Amino acid sequence: MDDCLFCKIIKGEIPSTKVYEDDFVYAFLDIAPQAPFHAVIVPKAHIASAAEIDENNSVYVSKIYEAVAKIAKKENLEKGFRVVTNCGEDGGQTVGHLHFHLLARRYLQWPPG
Ligand code: AMP
Ligand code: ZN
C-alpha cells in the first residue's frame, strides 16, 4: 500500500534497523522502544490489523511466530519475552499494518496497563 509506513519500511523507502527477514516477514527495531529489546515484526503483505486475518492470509501469522522463535534464539532471550499486537483504537494501534511487538530484557508486568 503506497501510503503505509510499514510497507515503506519493508520496501526500504524509510530506513530501519533490520532484526530478521525472510520471504514472508520483516522485523526491525522499534523507534520508541518500550523495553531494552523491542522489535516490530510485520508481514510482507499489507494486512490492516489482527481484525483482518482470515484463511487467505493467516499463513503470515504462523510465519511471524516462526520468526519470533528464531529472533528469540538469535538474541538470547532465554529469560522470556512478550509478543503483543495492538488492534484498533481501543487496542492502541497507531500504524494500520498488522504488526507484532516483541518485548524483552526486562520484567514485563501483567496485566498490562
Ligand atoms: P502500535 O502503536 O501498536 O501501532 O505500534 C506502532 C509502533 O511502530 C510503535 O511502537 C512505534 O514506536 C513504531 N514505529 C513508528 N514509526 C517507526 C519507524 N519509522 N521505525 C521503527 N518503529 C516505528
Ligand atoms: Zn502496509
mmCIF file of C-alpha atoms and ligand atoms in Angstrom:
data_model
loop_
_atom_site.group_PDB
_atom_site.id
_atom_site.type_symbol
_atom_site.label_atom_id
_atom_site.label_comp_id
_atom_site.label_asym_id
_atom_site.label_seq_id
_atom_site.Cartn_x
_atom_site.Cartn_y
_atom_site.Cartn_z
ATOM 1 C CA MET A 1 0.000 0.000 0.000
ATOM 2 C CA ASP A 2 1.535 3.291 -1.145
ATOM 3 C CA ASP A 3 0.870 5.453 1.918
ATOM 4 C CA CYS A 4 1.549 2.822 4.572
ATOM 5 C CA LEU A 5 4.515 3.470 6.888
ATOM 6 C CA PHE A 6 5.382 -0.204 7.366
ATOM 7 C CA CYS A 7 5.012 -1.010 3.640
ATOM 8 C CA LYS A 8 7.553 1.787 3.048
ATOM 9 C CA ILE A 9 9.880 0.302 5.684
ATOM 10 C CA ILE A 10 9.580 -3.161 4.055
ATOM 11 C CA LYS A 11 10.458 -1.626 0.651
ATOM 12 C CA GLY A 12 13.430 0.233 2.168
ATOM 13 C CA GLU A 13 11.921 3.645 1.371
ATOM 14 C CA ILE A 14 12.109 4.502 5.081
ATOM 15 C CA PRO A 15 15.235 3.348 6.956
ATOM 16 C CA SER A 16 15.027 0.760 9.702
ATOM 17 C CA THR A 17 17.358 -1.413 11.741
ATOM 18 C CA LYS A 18 16.711 -4.932 10.493
ATOM 19 C CA VAL A 19 16.487 -7.732 13.043
ATOM 20 C CA TYR A 20 15.213 -10.535 10.786
ATOM 21 C CA GLU A 21 13.878 -11.066 7.269
ATOM 22 C CA ASP A 22 12.507 -13.917 5.155
ATOM 23 C CA ASP A 23 10.069 -14.226 2.253
ATOM 24 C CA PHE A 24 7.029 -13.568 4.476
ATOM 25 C CA VAL A 25 8.296 -11.454 7.353
ATOM 26 C CA TYR A 26 10.336 -8.337 8.101
ATOM 27 C CA ALA A 27 11.404 -7.385 11.639
ATOM 28 C CA PHE A 28 13.106 -4.199 12.792
ATOM 29 C CA LEU A 29 13.875 -2.302 15.986
ATOM 30 C CA ASP A 30 11.100 -0.053 17.292
ATOM 31 C CA ILE A 31 11.958 3.635 17.041
ATOM 32 C CA ALA A 32 10.495 4.258 20.550
ATOM 33 C CA PRO A 33 11.436 1.121 22.484
ATOM 34 C CA GLN A 34 9.269 0.107 25.447
ATOM 35 C CA ALA A 35 11.824 -2.430 26.689
ATOM 36 C CA PRO A 36 15.614 -2.859 26.316
ATOM 37 C CA PHE A 37 14.843 -5.146 23.362
ATOM 38 C CA HIS A 38 11.810 -4.086 21.296
ATOM 39 C CA ALA A 39 11.346 -5.351 17.755
ATOM 40 C CA VAL A 40 8.378 -4.856 15.445
ATOM 41 C CA ILE A 41 7.542 -7.871 13.283
ATOM 42 C CA VAL A 42 5.413 -7.303 10.190
ATOM 43 C CA PRO A 43 4.058 -9.418 7.344
ATOM 44 C CA LYS A 44 5.380 -8.559 3.869
ATOM 45 C CA ALA A 45 1.790 -8.127 2.747
ATOM 46 C CA HIS A 46 -0.427 -5.234 3.694
ATOM 47 C CA ILE A 47 -2.883 -6.581 6.274
ATOM 48 C CA ALA A 48 -4.518 -3.711 8.156
ATOM 49 C CA SER A 49 -4.798 -5.319 11.595
ATOM 50 C CA ALA A 50 -5.467 -8.522 13.533
ATOM 51 C CA ALA A 51 -9.140 -7.959 12.734
ATOM 52 C CA GLU A 52 -8.376 -8.615 9.046
ATOM 53 C CA ILE A 53 -6.739 -12.047 9.420
ATOM 54 C CA ASP A 54 -8.597 -14.777 7.528
ATOM 55 C CA GLU A 55 -7.988 -18.123 5.809
ATOM 56 C CA ASN A 56 -6.339 -16.380 2.843
ATOM 57 C CA ASN A 57 -3.629 -14.571 4.818
ATOM 58 C CA SER A 58 -3.210 -16.446 8.124
ATOM 59 C CA VAL A 59 -0.028 -18.100 6.849
ATOM 60 C CA TYR A 60 1.667 -14.780 7.647
ATOM 61 C CA VAL A 61 0.767 -15.174 11.312
ATOM 62 C CA SER A 62 2.398 -18.584 11.575
ATOM 63 C CA LYS A 63 5.446 -17.262 9.723
ATOM 64 C CA ILE A 64 5.609 -14.340 12.158
ATOM 65 C CA TYR A 65 5.594 -16.734 15.134
ATOM 66 C CA GLU A 66 8.307 -18.830 13.489
ATOM 67 C CA ALA A 67 10.280 -15.582 13.198
ATOM 68 C CA VAL A 68 9.641 -14.792 16.876
ATOM 69 C CA ALA A 69 11.264 -18.067 17.935
ATOM 70 C CA LYS A 70 14.226 -17.507 15.594
ATOM 71 C CA ILE A 71 14.781 -13.952 16.827
ATOM 72 C CA ALA A 72 14.492 -15.086 20.462
ATOM 73 C CA LYS A 73 17.224 -17.673 19.886
ATOM 74 C CA LYS A 74 19.444 -15.277 17.939
ATOM 75 C CA GLU A 75 19.059 -12.536 20.572
ATOM 76 C CA ASN A 76 19.430 -14.943 23.522
ATOM 77 C CA LEU A 77 16.066 -14.070 25.045
ATOM 78 C CA GLU A 78 16.063 -17.218 27.180
ATOM 79 C CA LYS A 79 14.690 -15.315 30.216
ATOM 80 C CA GLY A 80 11.486 -14.737 28.299
ATOM 81 C CA PHE A 81 9.689 -12.188 26.217
ATOM 82 C CA ARG A 82 6.238 -10.866 25.336
ATOM 83 C CA VAL A 83 4.532 -10.728 21.931
ATOM 84 C CA VAL A 84 1.763 -8.154 21.594
ATOM 85 C CA THR A 85 -0.417 -6.977 18.735
ATOM 86 C CA ASN A 86 -2.446 -3.843 19.275
ATOM 87 C CA CYS A 87 -5.673 -3.743 17.273
ATOM 88 C CA GLY A 88 -7.858 -0.741 16.580
ATOM 89 C CA GLU A 89 -8.449 2.423 18.561
ATOM 90 C CA ASP A 90 -9.083 0.859 21.973
ATOM 91 C CA GLY A 91 -6.219 -1.576 21.416
ATOM 92 C CA GLY A 92 -3.829 1.330 20.931
ATOM 93 C CA GLN A 93 -2.925 0.592 17.298
ATOM 94 C CA THR A 94 -1.229 3.594 15.680
ATOM 95 C CA VAL A 95 0.041 2.079 12.412
ATOM 96 C CA GLY A 96 -2.512 0.434 10.129
ATOM 97 C CA HIS A 97 -0.366 -2.509 9.015
ATOM 98 C CA LEU A 98 -0.528 -5.677 11.129
ATOM 99 C CA HIS A 99 2.471 -5.882 13.446
ATOM 100 C CA PHE A 100 3.620 -7.767 16.500
ATOM 101 C CA HIS A 101 5.757 -6.175 19.199
ATOM 102 C CA LEU A 102 8.473 -8.445 20.613
ATOM 103 C CA LEU A 103 9.498 -7.062 24.003
ATOM 104 C CA ALA A 104 12.281 -8.420 26.192
ATOM 105 C CA ARG A 105 15.238 -7.866 28.534
ATOM 106 C CA ARG A 106 13.174 -6.527 31.422
ATOM 107 C CA TYR A 107 10.424 -7.935 33.654
ATOM 108 C CA LEU A 108 7.104 -7.215 31.936
ATOM 109 C CA GLN A 109 4.177 -6.517 34.281
ATOM 110 C CA TRP A 110 0.932 -8.460 33.925
ATOM 111 C CA PRO A 111 -1.783 -7.386 33.421
ATOM 112 C CA PRO A 112 -0.588 -4.558 31.164
ATOM 113 C CA GLY A 113 -1.972 -1.061 31.678
HETATM 114 P P1 AMP B 1 1.282 0.384 17.542
HETATM 115 O O1 AMP B 1 1.217 1.620 18.400
HETATM 116 O O2 AMP B 1 0.963 -0.887 18.225
HETATM 117 O O3 AMP B 1 0.506 0.577 16.250
HETATM 118 O O4 AMP B 1 2.803 0.226 17.142
HETATM 119 C C1 AMP B 1 3.444 1.005 16.193
HETATM 120 C C2 AMP B 1 4.886 1.022 16.580
HETATM 121 O O5 AMP B 1 5.638 1.452 15.469
HETATM 122 C C3 AMP B 1 5.211 1.950 17.750
HETATM 123 O O6 AMP B 1 5.799 1.181 18.807
HETATM 124 C C4 AMP B 1 6.186 2.945 17.138
HETATM 125 O O7 AMP B 1 7.200 3.348 18.039
HETATM 126 C C5 AMP B 1 6.741 2.175 15.974
HETATM 127 N N1 AMP B 1 7.251 2.981 14.886
HETATM 128 C C6 AMP B 1 6.640 4.027 14.289
HETATM 129 N N2 AMP B 1 7.405 4.518 13.292
HETATM 130 C C7 AMP B 1 8.528 3.753 13.276
HETATM 131 C C8 AMP B 1 9.723 3.772 12.481
HETATM 132 N N3 AMP B 1 9.913 4.654 11.488
HETATM 133 N N4 AMP B 1 10.676 2.845 12.753
HETATM 134 C C9 AMP B 1 10.501 1.954 13.742
HETATM 135 N N5 AMP B 1 9.397 1.896 14.513
HETATM 136 C C10 AMP B 1 8.433 2.782 14.290
HETATM 137 ZN ZN ZN B 2 1.275 -1.696 4.807
#
